[in-house]
């Protein structure tokens, strides 16, 4: 396999043209080794107290914060995006309105609807214009899972600020390749197992200092204490003064891997990854246009949806190309371990 323009050197070992990071990112060798090492230690009793390292959890927390431009004190760790969203949903008044894009990912939307809140859906391109006096919270994905469209993020923030609405950004399909400043949003949520190349069971919530006071730590346990080791019995009397009060208990195996994955992304740099993946996306979109195929994400997105081509997934797989089908679109997504040769193989398979 041609690796001439892959980032990260030999950190990854794909055996296919893996264009499916929007479904699940590949783990770098270092993350795999860290998980295996801890699992082996747990099997023999050498894993130590707690069978894992809180230091690894905090290293991953800090690394994620640097990747999205906020200090570690503003980052809470967890296991799933929907749990973080549920905490935010619990802060919305019962008569409040949540404004969302039509067809956004269900893990972002459902925690609000099951609370019985008013959830108003509008087309993504009209989201900023739809913010008004009724809007309590605007919740959206930075990059749409189904087709790779990128929201007009500055316009949404400006509209929300003008109407006094809070903002929640789901960065699951963006963090790791799209430069972001999480501090520009009241809350962000991010699943770690896609473009952050971390194991499933890793997720992150960021909360601005101002917005922290709007949330209740609904699932707080001993780790939410200001001094966790003095908070192991009885109700926690003093919560952590920062976003750690919103932590879910971390899955050590997953976070030992995430520590290595996030460190690698930091080493490469989000700006470098962004330039790489958007060049691959541009190459793919140009090839699709030459072949007469439409694509949804016409801008600089690492995720591209091709309407009407969902039935070609098996043909791609037979040619050694891994992709997804979402909302009827054939969806391809590009990351640091992909190369021009991967793009060309996909185009050749679709041409065939």
Coordinates of N, CA and C in Angstrom, one line a residue, residues 38-39 79 175 198 206 295 303 307 310:
X38 N -2.1 -2.8 29.6 CA -2.9 -2.7 30.8 C -3.8 -3.9 31.0
X39 N -4.3 -4.5 29.9 CA -5.1 -5.7 30.0 C -4.3 -6.9 30.5
X79 N -17.8 8.5 28.8 CA -17.8 7.3 27.9 C -18.6 7.5 26.7
X175 N -13.5 17.3 15.6 CA -12.3 17.4 16.4 C -11.2 16.3 16.0
X198 N -9.3 7.2 19.1 CA -9.2 6.7 20.4 C -10.2 5.5 20.5
X206 N -16.7 19.9 27.1 CA -16.1 21.1 27.6 C -17.2 22.1 28.0
X295 N -21.9 15.2 -5.2 CA -21.5 15.1 -3.8 C -22.2 16.2 -3.0
X303 N -15.4 14.9 5.3 CA -16.5 13.9 5.2 C -17.3 14.3 3.9
X307 N -24.9 11.3 -2.9 CA -26.3 10.8 -3.0 C -26.5 9.8 -4.1
X310 N -25.3 4.8 -2.5 CA -25.3 3.9 -1.3 C -25.2 2.4 -1.7

